[in-house]
Amino acid sequence: MTELLVQRVSVALEHLKLKTAQANLLAHLHEADQRELPSIAFLDRLLNDELASRAERGIIARTRLAHLPIIKTLDSFDFDAQPALDRRSIAELQTLNFLERRQNVALLGPPGVGKTHIAIGLAVCALQGGQRAYFLSTQDLLDQIRVAQLDGIPGHKQRHLNTVPLLIIDELGYVQFDKSAATWFFQLMSNRYERRSTVITSNKNFSEWGDILGDTVLAGALLDRFIHHCHVLSLKGESYRMKTRQGATSTTGKTTRRAGPS
Ligand code: ADP
Ligand code: MG
């Protein structure tokens, strides 16, 4: 009789697509039996098991879609190497209040100081918090703009850029925009203004964005929107890559500098 009931519950869990609960049903029943748990405690454990595995699967799926170049966490960020950076401002961003308030983040500074690391860390935080995020380098953005212009009408990817709750645009400053790409970028940022959060990392100060976009008036209008609700974090100092590399090669004293964007 009991076996029949277990079988029926297992089939019901399968129909309800409660895969983890179904897989762990016997273990939970055994535990409840051993510890003489009341039925509500058994049910509580079974359902929490299902919820936890769903949350985990959700994080994995969102992370796959976020297009992160590498996984970095804010926990692994060495704040001692970046004394100019206020830890409290990062802690505040980790609460994800900025996402709820549709605020932006600007990470500015020279190469190798951890701008991309922090941007990815924020994305990971958002993904774990149940939010969707999308990471793209400025070159990826320009490629997508080119595709959008060829297609004529906004496709799925372009709509995604407009609507994803957290968009990260990395390394603004190394690649020059032409007129139509700059206009497209301005439109994207206008669409996202006060509706979605954007993180931009750049090796250039705001005053130099006119040069990147090839149009100071357009850059001014874009910055006006972007900075209106924005956490501006300025990172300083030597490249962390160089520092760690110097440490690794201190016996020879030799270091090599890689050309191109960081
Ligand atoms: P940027 O984007 O400013 O050029 P990155 O974030 O790409 O710099 O950092 C370069 C490398 O150094 C990455 O591997 C990053 O994880 C590491 N890094 C930079 N700053 C720190 C830091 N303060 N703590 C830990 N790792 C760091
Ligand atoms: Mg970078």
Coordinates of C-alpha atoms and ligand atoms in Angstrom, one line a residue:
M1 CA 0.0 0.0 0.0
T2 CA 2.7 2.5 1.0
E3 CA 4.8 1.6 -2.0
L4 CA 1.8 2.3 -4.2
L5 CA 1.4 5.7 -2.5
V6 CA 5.0 6.5 -3.0
Q7 CA 4.7 5.6 -6.6
R8 CA 1.7 7.8 -7.0
V9 CA 3.4 10.8 -5.3
S10 CA 6.5 10.2 -7.5
V11 CA 4.4 10.3 -10.7
A12 CA 2.5 13.4 -9.5
L13 CA 5.8 15.2 -8.8
E14 CA 7.0 14.3 -12.3
H15 CA 3.8 15.6 -13.8
L16 CA 4.2 18.8 -11.8
K17 CA 7.8 19.0 -13.1
L18 CA 9.2 19.0 -9.5
K19 CA 12.2 17.1 -10.6
T20 CA 14.4 17.5 -7.6
A21 CA 11.6 16.7 -5.2
Q22 CA 10.9 13.6 -7.2
A23 CA 14.6 12.6 -7.3
N24 CA 14.9 13.0 -3.6
L25 CA 11.5 11.8 -2.5
L26 CA 12.7 8.5 -1.1
A27 CA 15.6 10.1 0.8
H28 CA 13.2 12.7 2.4
L29 CA 10.7 9.9 3.3
H30 CA 13.5 7.9 4.9
E31 CA 14.8 11.0 6.8
A32 CA 11.2 11.8 8.0
D33 CA 10.8 8.2 9.1
Q34 CA 14.1 8.0 10.9
R35 CA 13.6 11.3 12.7
E36 CA 9.9 10.9 13.2
L37 CA 9.2 14.2 11.5
P38 CA 5.7 15.5 11.3
S39 CA 4.3 15.4 7.8
I40 CA 4.4 19.2 7.5
A41 CA 8.1 19.2 8.2
F42 CA 8.6 16.5 5.6
L43 CA 6.7 18.6 3.1
D44 CA 8.7 21.7 4.0
R45 CA 12.0 19.9 3.4
L46 CA 10.9 18.4 0.1
L47 CA 9.6 21.7 -1.3
N48 CA 12.6 23.7 -0.1
D49 CA 14.9 21.2 -1.8
E50 CA 13.0 21.8 -5.0
L51 CA 13.1 25.6 -4.6
A52 CA 16.9 25.6 -3.8
S53 CA 17.7 23.5 -6.9
R54 CA 15.4 25.8 -9.1
A55 CA 17.2 28.9 -7.8
E56 CA 20.6 27.2 -8.6
R57 CA 19.4 26.3 -12.1
G58 CA 18.1 29.8 -12.6
I59 CA 21.5 31.3 -11.7
I60 CA 23.3 28.9 -14.1
A61 CA 20.9 29.7 -16.9
R62 CA 21.1 33.5 -16.4
T63 CA 24.9 33.3 -16.1
R64 CA 25.0 31.5 -19.5
L65 CA 22.9 34.2 -21.1
A66 CA 24.9 37.1 -19.5
H67 CA 27.8 36.5 -21.8
L68 CA 30.4 37.2 -19.1
P69 CA 34.0 36.8 -20.5
I70 CA 35.1 35.3 -17.2
I71 CA 33.7 34.9 -13.7
K72 CA 35.1 37.3 -11.2
T73 CA 33.5 38.1 -7.8
L74 CA 33.6 41.2 -5.6
D75 CA 34.8 38.9 -2.8
S76 CA 38.0 38.2 -4.6
F77 CA 38.7 41.9 -5.2
D78 CA 41.8 43.1 -3.2
F79 CA 40.7 46.5 -1.9
D80 CA 44.1 47.1 -0.3
A81 CA 45.4 47.4 -3.8
Q82 CA 42.8 50.2 -4.5
P83 CA 42.9 52.5 -1.5
A84 CA 41.2 55.3 -3.4
L85 CA 38.1 53.1 -3.7
D86 CA 35.6 53.4 -0.9
R87 CA 34.6 49.8 0.1
R88 CA 31.3 51.2 1.4
S89 CA 30.3 52.3 -2.1
I90 CA 30.9 48.7 -3.4
A91 CA 29.0 47.3 -0.4
E92 CA 26.1 49.6 -1.3
L93 CA 26.2 48.4 -4.9
Q94 CA 26.2 44.8 -3.7
T95 CA 22.8 45.3 -2.1
L96 CA 21.5 45.8 -5.7
N97 CA 19.5 48.8 -4.6
F98 CA 21.0 50.6 -7.6
L99 CA 19.2 48.1 -9.9
E100 CA 15.9 48.7 -8.2
R101 CA 16.3 52.4 -8.5
R102 CA 17.5 52.1 -12.1
Q103 CA 20.8 53.9 -11.3
N104 CA 23.9 53.6 -13.4
V105 CA 27.6 52.8 -12.5
A106 CA 30.6 54.4 -14.1
L107 CA 34.0 52.7 -13.5
L108 CA 36.7 55.0 -14.6
G109 CA 40.5 54.6 -14.5
P110 CA 43.7 53.5 -16.3
P111 CA 44.3 50.0 -17.6
G112 CA 44.5 47.1 -15.2
V113 CA 43.1 48.7 -12.1
G114 CA 40.1 46.3 -11.8
K115 CA 37.3 48.1 -13.7
T116 CA 36.2 45.0 -15.6
H117 CA 36.7 42.9 -12.5
I118 CA 34.2 45.0 -10.5
A119 CA 31.8 45.2 -13.4
I120 CA 31.7 41.4 -13.7
G121 CA 31.5 41.1 -9.9
L122 CA 28.4 43.4 -10.0
A123 CA 26.9 41.3 -12.8
V124 CA 27.5 38.0 -10.8
C125 CA 25.9 39.7 -7.8
A126 CA 22.8 40.6 -9.9
L127 CA 22.6 37.1 -11.4
Q128 CA 22.7 35.6 -7.9
G129 CA 20.0 38.0 -6.8
G130 CA 17.7 36.7 -9.5
Q131 CA 18.2 39.5 -12.0
R132 CA 19.2 39.3 -15.7
A133 CA 22.4 40.9 -16.9
Y134 CA 24.2 41.2 -20.2
F135 CA 27.9 42.0 -20.7
L136 CA 29.4 43.3 -23.9
S137 CA 32.7 45.0 -24.8
T138 CA 32.4 48.2 -26.8
Q139 CA 33.6 46.3 -29.8
D140 CA 30.7 43.8 -29.3
L141 CA 28.4 46.8 -29.1
L142 CA 29.7 48.3 -32.3
D143 CA 29.3 44.9 -34.0
Q144 CA 25.7 44.6 -32.8
I145 CA 25.0 48.2 -34.0
R146 CA 26.3 47.3 -37.4
V147 CA 24.0 44.2 -37.6
A148 CA 21.1 46.3 -36.4
Q149 CA 21.8 48.9 -39.1
L150 CA 22.0 46.2 -41.8
D151 CA 18.7 44.6 -40.6
G152 CA 17.0 48.0 -40.6
I153 CA 14.5 47.0 -37.9
P154 CA 15.4 46.3 -34.3
G155 CA 15.9 42.6 -33.9
H156 CA 15.7 40.4 -30.8
K157 CA 19.3 41.2 -29.7
Q158 CA 18.7 45.0 -30.0
R159 CA 15.5 44.8 -28.0
H160 CA 17.4 42.8 -25.4
L161 CA 20.0 45.6 -25.1
N162 CA 17.2 48.1 -24.5
T163 CA 15.4 46.0 -21.9
V164 CA 17.9 43.8 -20.0
P165 CA 17.8 45.1 -16.3
L166 CA 21.6 45.3 -16.1
L167 CA 23.7 46.1 -19.2
I168 CA 27.5 46.3 -18.9
I169 CA 29.4 48.1 -21.6
D170 CA 33.1 47.4 -21.1
E171 CA 36.1 49.4 -22.3
L172 CA 34.6 52.5 -23.7
G173 CA 37.4 54.6 -25.0
Y174 CA 39.6 52.3 -27.1
V175 CA 37.4 52.1 -30.1
Q176 CA 36.2 55.1 -32.0
F177 CA 32.4 55.4 -32.9
D178 CA 31.4 56.7 -36.3
K179 CA 28.4 59.1 -36.5
S180 CA 25.6 56.6 -37.0
A181 CA 27.0 54.2 -34.3
A182 CA 27.3 57.2 -31.9
T183 CA 23.6 58.1 -32.6
W184 CA 22.6 54.5 -32.1
F185 CA 24.4 54.4 -28.8
F186 CA 22.8 57.6 -27.7
Q187 CA 19.4 56.1 -28.5
L188 CA 20.2 53.0 -26.5
M189 CA 21.2 55.0 -23.5
S190 CA 18.1 57.3 -23.9
N191 CA 15.9 54.2 -24.0
R192 CA 17.5 52.8 -20.8
Y193 CA 17.5 56.2 -19.0
E194 CA 15.6 55.9 -15.7
R195 CA 14.2 52.5 -16.8
R196 CA 17.2 50.1 -16.6
S197 CA 20.7 50.2 -15.1
T198 CA 23.9 50.4 -17.1
V199 CA 27.4 49.9 -16.0
I200 CA 30.1 51.5 -18.2
T201 CA 33.8 51.0 -17.7
S202 CA 36.2 53.4 -19.4
N203 CA 39.8 54.5 -19.4
K204 CA 38.6 58.0 -20.4
N205 CA 37.2 60.7 -18.3
F206 CA 33.7 62.0 -19.1
S207 CA 35.2 65.1 -20.6
E208 CA 36.9 62.9 -23.3
W209 CA 33.8 60.9 -24.3
G210 CA 33.1 63.5 -27.0
D211 CA 36.3 62.3 -28.7
I212 CA 35.2 58.7 -28.5
L213 CA 31.8 59.4 -30.0
G214 CA 33.2 61.9 -32.4
D215 CA 30.5 64.4 -31.4
T216 CA 30.7 66.5 -28.3
V217 CA 27.1 67.6 -28.4
L218 CA 25.8 64.1 -28.6
A219 CA 28.2 62.9 -25.9
G220 CA 27.0 65.8 -23.7
A221 CA 23.4 64.7 -24.2
L222 CA 24.3 61.1 -23.5
L223 CA 26.3 61.9 -20.4
D224 CA 23.5 64.2 -19.1
R225 CA 21.3 61.1 -19.0
F226 CA 23.8 58.6 -17.9
I227 CA 25.3 60.7 -15.0
H228 CA 21.9 61.9 -13.7
H229 CA 21.6 58.8 -11.4
C230 CA 25.0 57.4 -11.4
H231 CA 27.5 56.0 -9.0
V232 CA 30.9 57.2 -10.3
L233 CA 33.8 55.1 -9.1
S234 CA 37.3 56.3 -10.0
L235 CA 40.0 53.7 -9.7
K236 CA 43.6 54.8 -9.6
G237 CA 47.2 53.6 -9.6
E238 CA 49.3 51.0 -11.3
S239 CA 48.0 48.1 -13.2
Y240 CA 47.3 45.1 -11.0
R241 CA 48.5 42.9 -13.8
M242 CA 51.9 44.6 -13.7
K243 CA 52.0 44.5 -9.9
T244 CA 51.3 40.8 -9.7
R245 CA 53.6 40.2 -12.7
Q246 CA 56.4 42.2 -11.1
G247 CA 56.0 40.1 -8.0
A248 CA 56.3 36.9 -10.1
T249 CA 59.4 38.1 -11.9
S250 CA 61.1 40.0 -9.1
T251 CA 64.2 37.7 -9.4
T252 CA 64.9 38.9 -12.9
G253 CA 63.2 42.3 -12.6
K254 CA 61.9 41.8 -16.2
T255 CA 58.3 42.7 -17.1
T256 CA 56.6 42.8 -20.4
R257 CA 53.8 45.2 -21.3
R258 CA 50.9 44.0 -23.4
A259 CA 49.8 46.4 -26.1
G260 CA 46.1 47.3 -26.7
P261 CA 43.0 47.5 -24.6
S262 CA 42.7 46.1 -21.0
Ligands
ADP1 P1 40.8 47.0 -16.1 O1 39.4 46.6 -16.6 O2 40.7 48.2 -15.2 O3 41.7 47.2 -17.2 P2 40.8 44.4 -15.0 O4 39.6 44.4 -14.2 O5 40.7 43.7 -16.3 O6 41.4 45.8 -15.2 O7 42.0 43.8 -14.1 C1 43.1 43.1 -14.7 C2 43.4 41.8 -14.0 O8 43.8 42.1 -12.6 C3 42.2 40.9 -13.8 O9 42.6 39.6 -13.8 C4 41.6 41.3 -12.5 O10 40.9 40.3 -11.9 C5 42.9 41.6 -11.7 N1 42.7 42.7 -10.7 C6 42.8 44.0 -10.9 N2 42.6 44.7 -9.8 C7 42.4 43.8 -8.8 C8 42.2 43.9 -7.4 N3 42.2 45.1 -6.8 N4 42.1 42.7 -6.8 C9 42.1 41.5 -7.4 N5 42.3 41.4 -8.7 C10 42.5 42.5 -9.4
MG2 MG 38.9 46.2 -18.6

